[in-house]
Short mmCIF file of C-alpha atoms and ligand atoms in Angstrom, two decimals:
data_model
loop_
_atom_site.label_atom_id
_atom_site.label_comp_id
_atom_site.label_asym_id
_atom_site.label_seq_id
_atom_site.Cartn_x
_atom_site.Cartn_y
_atom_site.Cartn_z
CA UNK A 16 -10.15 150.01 -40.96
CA UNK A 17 -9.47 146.27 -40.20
CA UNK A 18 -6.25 145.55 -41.70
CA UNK A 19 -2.79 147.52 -41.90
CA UNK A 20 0.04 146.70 -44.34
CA UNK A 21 3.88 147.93 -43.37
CA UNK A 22 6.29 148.43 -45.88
CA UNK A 23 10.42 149.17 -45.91
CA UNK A 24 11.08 151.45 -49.22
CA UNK A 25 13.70 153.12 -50.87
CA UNK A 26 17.78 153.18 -49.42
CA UNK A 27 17.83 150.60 -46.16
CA UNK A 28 19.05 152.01 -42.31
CA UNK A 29 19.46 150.36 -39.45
CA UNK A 30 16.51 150.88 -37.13
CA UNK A 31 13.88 149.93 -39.81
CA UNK A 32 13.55 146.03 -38.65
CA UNK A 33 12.42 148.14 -34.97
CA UNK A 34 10.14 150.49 -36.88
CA UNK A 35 7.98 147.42 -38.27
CA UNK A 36 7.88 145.74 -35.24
CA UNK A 37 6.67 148.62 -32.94
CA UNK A 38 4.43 148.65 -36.33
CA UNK A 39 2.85 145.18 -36.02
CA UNK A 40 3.00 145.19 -32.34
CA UNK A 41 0.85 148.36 -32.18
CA UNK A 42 -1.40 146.88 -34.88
CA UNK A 43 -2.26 143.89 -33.45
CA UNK A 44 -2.82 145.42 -30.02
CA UNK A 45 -5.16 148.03 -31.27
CA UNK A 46 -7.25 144.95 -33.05
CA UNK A 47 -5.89 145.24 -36.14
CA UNK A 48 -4.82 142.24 -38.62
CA UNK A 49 -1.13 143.07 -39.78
CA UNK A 50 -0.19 142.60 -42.99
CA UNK A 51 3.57 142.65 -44.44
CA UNK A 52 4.54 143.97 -47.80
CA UNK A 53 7.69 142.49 -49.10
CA UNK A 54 10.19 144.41 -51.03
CA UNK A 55 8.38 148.27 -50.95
CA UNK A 56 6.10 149.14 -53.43
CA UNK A 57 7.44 146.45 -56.12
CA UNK A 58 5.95 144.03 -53.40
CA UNK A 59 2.79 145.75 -53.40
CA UNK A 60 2.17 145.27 -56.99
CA UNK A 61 3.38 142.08 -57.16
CA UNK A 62 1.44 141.23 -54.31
CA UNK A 63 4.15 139.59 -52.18
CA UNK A 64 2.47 140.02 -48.87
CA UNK A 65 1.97 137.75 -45.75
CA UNK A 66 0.31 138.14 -42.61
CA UNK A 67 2.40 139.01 -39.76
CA UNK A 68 1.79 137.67 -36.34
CA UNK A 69 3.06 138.93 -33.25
CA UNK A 70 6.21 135.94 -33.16
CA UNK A 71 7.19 136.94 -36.91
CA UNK A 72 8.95 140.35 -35.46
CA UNK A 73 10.91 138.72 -32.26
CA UNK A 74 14.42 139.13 -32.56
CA UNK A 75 14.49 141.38 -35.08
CA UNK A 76 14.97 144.65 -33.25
CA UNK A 77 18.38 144.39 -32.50
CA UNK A 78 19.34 143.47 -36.16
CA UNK A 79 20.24 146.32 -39.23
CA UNK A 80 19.10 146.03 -42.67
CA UNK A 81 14.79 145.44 -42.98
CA UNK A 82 13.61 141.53 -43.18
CA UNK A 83 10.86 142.66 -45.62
CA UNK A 84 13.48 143.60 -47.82
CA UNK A 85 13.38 147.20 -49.28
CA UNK A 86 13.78 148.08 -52.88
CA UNK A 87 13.87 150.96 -55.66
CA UNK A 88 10.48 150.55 -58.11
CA UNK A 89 9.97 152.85 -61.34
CA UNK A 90 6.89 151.46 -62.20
CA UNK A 91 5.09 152.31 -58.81
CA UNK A 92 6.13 156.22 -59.85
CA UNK A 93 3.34 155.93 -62.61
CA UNK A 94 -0.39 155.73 -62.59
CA UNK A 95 -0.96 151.89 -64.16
CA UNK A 96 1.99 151.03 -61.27
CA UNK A 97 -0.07 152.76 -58.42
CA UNK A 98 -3.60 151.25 -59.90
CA UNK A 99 -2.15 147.77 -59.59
CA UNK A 100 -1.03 148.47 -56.35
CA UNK A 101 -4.23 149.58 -55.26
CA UNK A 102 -5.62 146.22 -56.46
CA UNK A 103 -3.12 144.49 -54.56
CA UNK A 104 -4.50 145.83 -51.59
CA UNK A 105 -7.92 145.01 -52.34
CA UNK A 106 -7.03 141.62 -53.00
CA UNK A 107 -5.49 141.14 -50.03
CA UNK A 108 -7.87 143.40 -48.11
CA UNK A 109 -5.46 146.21 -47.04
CA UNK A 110 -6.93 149.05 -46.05
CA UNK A 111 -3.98 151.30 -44.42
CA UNK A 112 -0.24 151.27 -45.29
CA UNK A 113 2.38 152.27 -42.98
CA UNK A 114 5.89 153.04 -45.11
CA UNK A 115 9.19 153.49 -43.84
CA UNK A 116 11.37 155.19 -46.07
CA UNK A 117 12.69 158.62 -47.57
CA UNK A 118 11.33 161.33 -49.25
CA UNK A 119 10.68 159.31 -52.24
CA UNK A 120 8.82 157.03 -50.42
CA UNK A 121 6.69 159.48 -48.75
CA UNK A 122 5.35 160.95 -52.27
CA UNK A 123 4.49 157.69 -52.88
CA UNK A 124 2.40 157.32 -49.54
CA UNK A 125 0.44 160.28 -51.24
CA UNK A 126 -0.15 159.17 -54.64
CA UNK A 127 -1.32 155.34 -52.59
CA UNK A 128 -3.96 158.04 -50.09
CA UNK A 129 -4.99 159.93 -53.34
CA UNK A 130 -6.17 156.46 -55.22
CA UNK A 131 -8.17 155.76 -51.81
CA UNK A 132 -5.61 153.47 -49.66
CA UNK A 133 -4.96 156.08 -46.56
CA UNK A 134 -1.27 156.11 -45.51
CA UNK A 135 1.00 157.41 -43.31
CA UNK A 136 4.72 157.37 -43.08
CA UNK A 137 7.79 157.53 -41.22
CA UNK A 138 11.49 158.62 -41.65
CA UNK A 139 14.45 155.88 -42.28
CA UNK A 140 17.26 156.47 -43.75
CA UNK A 141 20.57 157.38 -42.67
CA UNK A 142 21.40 160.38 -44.34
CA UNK A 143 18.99 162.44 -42.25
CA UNK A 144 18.21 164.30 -45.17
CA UNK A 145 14.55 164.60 -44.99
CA UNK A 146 13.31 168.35 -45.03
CA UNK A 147 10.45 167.89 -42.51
CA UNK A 148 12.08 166.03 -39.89
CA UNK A 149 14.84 166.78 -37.53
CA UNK A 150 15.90 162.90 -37.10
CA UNK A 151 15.61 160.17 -39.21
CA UNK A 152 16.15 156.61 -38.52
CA UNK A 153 19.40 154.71 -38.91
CA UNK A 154 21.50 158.06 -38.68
CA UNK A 155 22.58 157.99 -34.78
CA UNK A 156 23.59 154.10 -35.96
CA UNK A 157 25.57 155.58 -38.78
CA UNK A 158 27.18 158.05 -37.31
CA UNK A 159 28.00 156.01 -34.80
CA UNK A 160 29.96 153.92 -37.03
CA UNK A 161 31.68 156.33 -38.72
CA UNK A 162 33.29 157.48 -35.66
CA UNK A 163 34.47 154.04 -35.07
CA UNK A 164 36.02 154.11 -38.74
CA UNK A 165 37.61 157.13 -38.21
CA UNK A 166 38.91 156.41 -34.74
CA UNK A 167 40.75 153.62 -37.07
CA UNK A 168 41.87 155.65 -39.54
CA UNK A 169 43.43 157.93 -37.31
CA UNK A 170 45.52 155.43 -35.54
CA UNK A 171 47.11 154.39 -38.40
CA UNK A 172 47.63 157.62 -39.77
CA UNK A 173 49.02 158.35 -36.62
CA UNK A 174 51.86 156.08 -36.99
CA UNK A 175 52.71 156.72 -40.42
CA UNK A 176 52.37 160.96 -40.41
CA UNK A 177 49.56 160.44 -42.65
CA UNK A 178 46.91 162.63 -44.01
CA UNK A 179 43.38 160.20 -44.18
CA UNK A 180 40.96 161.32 -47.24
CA UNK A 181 37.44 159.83 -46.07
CA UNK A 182 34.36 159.91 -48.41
CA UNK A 183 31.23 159.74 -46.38
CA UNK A 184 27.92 158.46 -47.35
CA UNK A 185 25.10 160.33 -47.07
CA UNK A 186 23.66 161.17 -50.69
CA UNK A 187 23.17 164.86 -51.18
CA UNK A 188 23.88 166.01 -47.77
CA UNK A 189 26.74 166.72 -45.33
CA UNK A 190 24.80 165.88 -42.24
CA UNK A 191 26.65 162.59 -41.32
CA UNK A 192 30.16 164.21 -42.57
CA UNK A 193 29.66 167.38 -40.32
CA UNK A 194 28.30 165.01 -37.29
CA UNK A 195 31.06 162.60 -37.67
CA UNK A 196 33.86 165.36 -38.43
CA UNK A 197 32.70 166.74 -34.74
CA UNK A 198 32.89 163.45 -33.57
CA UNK A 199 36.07 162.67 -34.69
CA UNK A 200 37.94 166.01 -34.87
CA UNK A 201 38.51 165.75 -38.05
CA UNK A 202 40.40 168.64 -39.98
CA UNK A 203 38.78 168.89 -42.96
CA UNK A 204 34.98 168.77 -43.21
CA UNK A 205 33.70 169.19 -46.86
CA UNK A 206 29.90 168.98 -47.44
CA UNK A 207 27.77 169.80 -50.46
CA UNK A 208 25.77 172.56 -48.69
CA UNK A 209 28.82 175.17 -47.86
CA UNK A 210 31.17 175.93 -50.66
CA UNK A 211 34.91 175.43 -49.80
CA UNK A 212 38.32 176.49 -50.89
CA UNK A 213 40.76 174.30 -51.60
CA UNK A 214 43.81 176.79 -50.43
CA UNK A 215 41.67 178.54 -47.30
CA UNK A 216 39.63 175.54 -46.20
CA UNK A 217 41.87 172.69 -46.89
CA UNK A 218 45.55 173.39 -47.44
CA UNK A 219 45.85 176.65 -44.64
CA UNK A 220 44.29 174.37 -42.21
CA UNK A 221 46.74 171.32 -42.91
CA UNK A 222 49.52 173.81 -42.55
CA UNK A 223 48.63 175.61 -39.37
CA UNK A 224 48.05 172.15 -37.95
CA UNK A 225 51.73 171.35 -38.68
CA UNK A 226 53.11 175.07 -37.93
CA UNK A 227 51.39 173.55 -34.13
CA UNK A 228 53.22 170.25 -34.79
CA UNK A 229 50.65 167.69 -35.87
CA UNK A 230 51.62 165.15 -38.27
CA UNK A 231 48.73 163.11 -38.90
CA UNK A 232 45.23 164.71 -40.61
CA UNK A 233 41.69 163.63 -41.09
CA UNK A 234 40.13 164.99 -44.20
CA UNK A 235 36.10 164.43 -44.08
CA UNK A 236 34.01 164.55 -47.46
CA UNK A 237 30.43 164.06 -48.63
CA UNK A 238 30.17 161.82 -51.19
CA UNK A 239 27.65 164.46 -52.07
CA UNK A 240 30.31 167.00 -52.93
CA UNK A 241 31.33 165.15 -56.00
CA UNK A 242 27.37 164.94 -57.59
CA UNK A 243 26.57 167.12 -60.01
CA UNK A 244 22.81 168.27 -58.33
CA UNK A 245 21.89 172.15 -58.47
CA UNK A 246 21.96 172.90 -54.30
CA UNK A 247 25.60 170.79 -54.23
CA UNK A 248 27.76 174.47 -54.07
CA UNK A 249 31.24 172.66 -54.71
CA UNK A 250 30.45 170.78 -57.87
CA UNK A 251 31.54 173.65 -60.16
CA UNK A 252 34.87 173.47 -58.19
CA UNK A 253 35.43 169.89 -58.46
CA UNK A 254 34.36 170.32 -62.24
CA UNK A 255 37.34 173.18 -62.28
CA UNK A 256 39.97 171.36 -60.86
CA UNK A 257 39.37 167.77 -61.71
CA UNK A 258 39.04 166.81 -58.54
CA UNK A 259 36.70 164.17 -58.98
CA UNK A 260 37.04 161.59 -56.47
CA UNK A 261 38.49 161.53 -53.46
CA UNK A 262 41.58 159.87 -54.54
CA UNK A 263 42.50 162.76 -56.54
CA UNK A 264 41.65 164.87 -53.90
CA UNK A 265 44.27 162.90 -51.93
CA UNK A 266 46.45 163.19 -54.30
CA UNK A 267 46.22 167.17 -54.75
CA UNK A 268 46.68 167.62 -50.67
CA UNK A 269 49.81 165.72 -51.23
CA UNK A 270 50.98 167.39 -53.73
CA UNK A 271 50.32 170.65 -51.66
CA UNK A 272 51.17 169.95 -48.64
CA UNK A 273 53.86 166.98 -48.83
CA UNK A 274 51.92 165.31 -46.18
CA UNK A 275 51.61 161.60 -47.58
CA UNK A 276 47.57 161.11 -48.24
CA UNK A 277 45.58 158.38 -48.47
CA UNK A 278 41.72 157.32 -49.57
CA UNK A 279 38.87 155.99 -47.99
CA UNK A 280 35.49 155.19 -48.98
CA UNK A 281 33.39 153.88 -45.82
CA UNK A 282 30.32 153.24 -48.21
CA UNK A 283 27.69 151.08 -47.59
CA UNK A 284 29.28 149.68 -43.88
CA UNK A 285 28.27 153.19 -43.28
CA UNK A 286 24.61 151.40 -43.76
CA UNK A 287 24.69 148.24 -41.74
CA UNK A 288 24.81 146.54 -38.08
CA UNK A 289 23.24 146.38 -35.29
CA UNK A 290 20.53 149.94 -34.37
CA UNK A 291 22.01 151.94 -32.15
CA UNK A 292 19.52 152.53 -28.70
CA UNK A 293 18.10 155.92 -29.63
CA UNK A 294 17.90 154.47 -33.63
CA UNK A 295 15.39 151.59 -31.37
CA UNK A 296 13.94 154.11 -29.45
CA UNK A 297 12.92 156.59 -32.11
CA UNK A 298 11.61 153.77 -34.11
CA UNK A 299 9.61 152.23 -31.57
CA UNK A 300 7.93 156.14 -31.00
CA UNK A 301 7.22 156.68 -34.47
CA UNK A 302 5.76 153.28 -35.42
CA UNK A 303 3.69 153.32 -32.64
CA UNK A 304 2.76 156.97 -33.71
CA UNK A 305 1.70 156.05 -37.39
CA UNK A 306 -0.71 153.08 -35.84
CA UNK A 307 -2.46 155.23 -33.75
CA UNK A 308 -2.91 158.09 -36.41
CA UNK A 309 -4.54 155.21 -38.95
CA UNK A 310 -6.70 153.99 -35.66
CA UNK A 311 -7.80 157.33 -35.73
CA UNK A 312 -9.05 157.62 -39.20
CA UNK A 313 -5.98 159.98 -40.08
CA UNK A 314 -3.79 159.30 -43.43
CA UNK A 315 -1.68 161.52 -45.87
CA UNK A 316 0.50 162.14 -42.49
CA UNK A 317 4.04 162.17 -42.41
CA UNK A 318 5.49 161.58 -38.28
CA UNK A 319 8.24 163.20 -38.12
CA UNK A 320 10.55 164.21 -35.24
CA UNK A 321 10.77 168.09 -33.93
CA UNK A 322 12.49 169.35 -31.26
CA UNK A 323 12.85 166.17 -29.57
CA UNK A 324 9.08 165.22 -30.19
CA UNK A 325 7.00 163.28 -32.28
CA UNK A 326 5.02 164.54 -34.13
CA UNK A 327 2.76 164.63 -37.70
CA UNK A 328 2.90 166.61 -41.06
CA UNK A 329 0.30 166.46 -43.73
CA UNK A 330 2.76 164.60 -46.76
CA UNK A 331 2.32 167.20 -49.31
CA UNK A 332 3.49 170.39 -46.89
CA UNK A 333 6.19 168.58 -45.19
CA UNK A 334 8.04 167.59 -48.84
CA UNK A 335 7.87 171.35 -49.30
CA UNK A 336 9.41 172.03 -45.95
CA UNK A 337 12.44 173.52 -45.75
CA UNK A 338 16.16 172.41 -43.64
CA UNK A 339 18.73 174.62 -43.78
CA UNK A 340 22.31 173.16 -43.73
CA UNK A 341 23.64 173.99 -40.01
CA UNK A 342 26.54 176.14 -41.24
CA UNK A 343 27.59 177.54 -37.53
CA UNK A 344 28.20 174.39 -36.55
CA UNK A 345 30.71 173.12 -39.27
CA UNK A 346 31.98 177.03 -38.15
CA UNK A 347 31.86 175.65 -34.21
CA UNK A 348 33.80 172.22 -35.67
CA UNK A 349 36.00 174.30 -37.75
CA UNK A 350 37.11 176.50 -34.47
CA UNK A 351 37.27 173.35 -32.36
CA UNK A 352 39.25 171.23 -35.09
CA UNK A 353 43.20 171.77 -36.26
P1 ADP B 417 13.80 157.12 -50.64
O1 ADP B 417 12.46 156.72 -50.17
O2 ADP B 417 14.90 156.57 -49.79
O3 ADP B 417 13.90 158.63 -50.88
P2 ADP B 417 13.56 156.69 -53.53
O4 ADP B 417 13.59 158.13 -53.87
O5 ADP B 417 14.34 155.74 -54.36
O6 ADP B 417 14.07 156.41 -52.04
O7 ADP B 417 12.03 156.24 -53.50
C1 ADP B 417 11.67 154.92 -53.15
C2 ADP B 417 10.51 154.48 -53.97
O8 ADP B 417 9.39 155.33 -53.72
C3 ADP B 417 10.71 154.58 -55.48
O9 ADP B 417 11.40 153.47 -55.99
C4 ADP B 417 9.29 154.62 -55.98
O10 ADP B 417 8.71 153.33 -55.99
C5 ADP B 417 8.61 155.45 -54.92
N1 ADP B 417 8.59 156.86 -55.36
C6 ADP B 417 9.62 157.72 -55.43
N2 ADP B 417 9.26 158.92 -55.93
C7 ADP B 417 7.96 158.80 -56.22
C8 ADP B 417 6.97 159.69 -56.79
N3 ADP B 417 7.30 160.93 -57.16
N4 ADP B 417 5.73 159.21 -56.93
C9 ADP B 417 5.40 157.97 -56.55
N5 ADP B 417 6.28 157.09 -56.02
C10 ADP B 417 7.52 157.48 -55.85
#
């Protein structure tokens, strides 16, 4: 192998811009010529690629977003797609692809190995939703800001005896909302994964809280919560009770309660600014990880982070990996929190 590509795929997280440099910093140490692949695999068919020399990546590790742009691409998802990818690569001489991405991007790290380009590929995104790893990158930076948010929220419902509705980001799973709920005492902490009650988990809690004089409430929610996706266990409830958004869920709290509520959506601010240390850290560790495994003539890899260590899953068994949702810690949060 004498030259490695690096590409950013699927949903952006801060943390990515410090995987590709620890990326083509490895590379060209280890004698490799370093190739960047703009835009994920949409780039690699299109064959929007440049050379990448060790100046091109200064200053970028302290910035969010990726500067080889990421994107979404359907037609890389079917053979013809993959087949011009692969003779992107052979035009431009590519013969190893580091990806940074999700899940989605890992399967297509496979299909790339299994039409003869060897991959191997790391974990960014900030939902830390991927089954095989423990961490992902961007989601200490995320979580990070949340808290911030939060803190903000809370001030101002603070002053006005407010109850604060916040939809979180994080796709299909509650791991930022239950992070950032612990973070920021929050309430309420409503994630996909665990069903909920309305009266028992929402209402009782906002009462006892005022029967112990608080007048000011943080309600935490997945976005997840409100997608219709078979292991989300509260759709059928918002379904039920209209309780669609979380305006309306706002809305029915007030109406319950008489405590005056208010929405939030934190979104995709959830998604930018500057990496966090350990988001740098854990980037730097698992770029320099995938180098070394292509040095070695190993692809089809997924590195991965497990109990505080880095380490490497062949792609096909870690997708089928399993992560439970950590329920006896939304319990711990749920003790801790009024
Ligand atoms: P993420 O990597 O964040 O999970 P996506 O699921 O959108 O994001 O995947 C990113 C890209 O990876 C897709 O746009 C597509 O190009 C590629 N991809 C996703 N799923 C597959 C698949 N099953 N086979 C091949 N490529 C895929």
């Amino acid at each position: 192998m004498k030259t490695i590509g690096v590409l950013t795929s699927g949903g952006d997280s801060q943390g990515m811009n410090a995987g590709v440099r620890a990326v083509v910093r490895t590379g060209l140490d280890e004698g490799f010529r370093m190739m960047g692949i703009f835009g994920g695999y949409k780039g690699l068919i299109d064959g929007n690629i440049r050379e990448l020399f060790a100046t091109d990546v200064s200053g970028i590790i302290s910035r969010g977003g990726t500067f080889l742009k990421s994107a979404r691409c359907l037609e890389f998802k079917e053979e013809p797609g993959i087949i011009k990818a692969v003779e992107t690569c052979k035009k431009f001489g590519i013969d190893g692809i580091v990806v940074i991405g999700g899940d989605g991007s890992f399967r297509g790290a496979r299909d790339l190995t299994l039409h003869g380009i060897p991959c191997v590929a790391m974990p960014g995104t900030i939902d830390n939703d991927i089954v095989c790893s423990d961490y992902t990158i961007g989601f200490d930076t995320a979580l990070n800001i949340v808290a911030d948010l939060v803190d903000r929220l809370r001030d101002t419902c603070y002053s006005h005896n407010r109850c604060s509705v916040v939809q979180i980001m994080g796709k299909n799973a509650g791991w930022v909302t239950l992070e950032g709920g612990i973070a920021t005492g929050a309430t309420c902490i409503i994630v996909p994964e665990v069903e909920f009650d309305f009266q028992k988990d929402v209402i009782d809690r906002i009462e006892e809280g005022k029967r112990l004089g608080k007048d000011s409430f943080i309600v935490m929610v997945s976005e997840g919560v409100f997608f219709n996706v078979k292991s989300n266990k509260n759709y059928q409830y918002v379904v039920d009770n209209d309780i669609d958004s979380p305006a309306k869920l706002a809305k029915a709290i007030e109406k319950a309660t008489g405590v005056e509520s208010r929405e939030t959506i934190l979104g995709h601010v959830q998604r930018g600014g500057s990496p966090t240390a350990r988001d740098r850290i854990v980037a730097a560790e698992m770029g320099n990880y995938c180098v070394k495994l292509l040095k070695k003539g190993i692809s089809n890899r997924v590195v991965v982070m497990k109990n505080e260590k880095i380490v490497d899953y062949d792609i096909v068994e870690a997708l089928k990996m399993e992560k439970p949702f950590d329920v006896e810690r939304l319990r711990m949060a749920n003790s801790i929190n009024i």
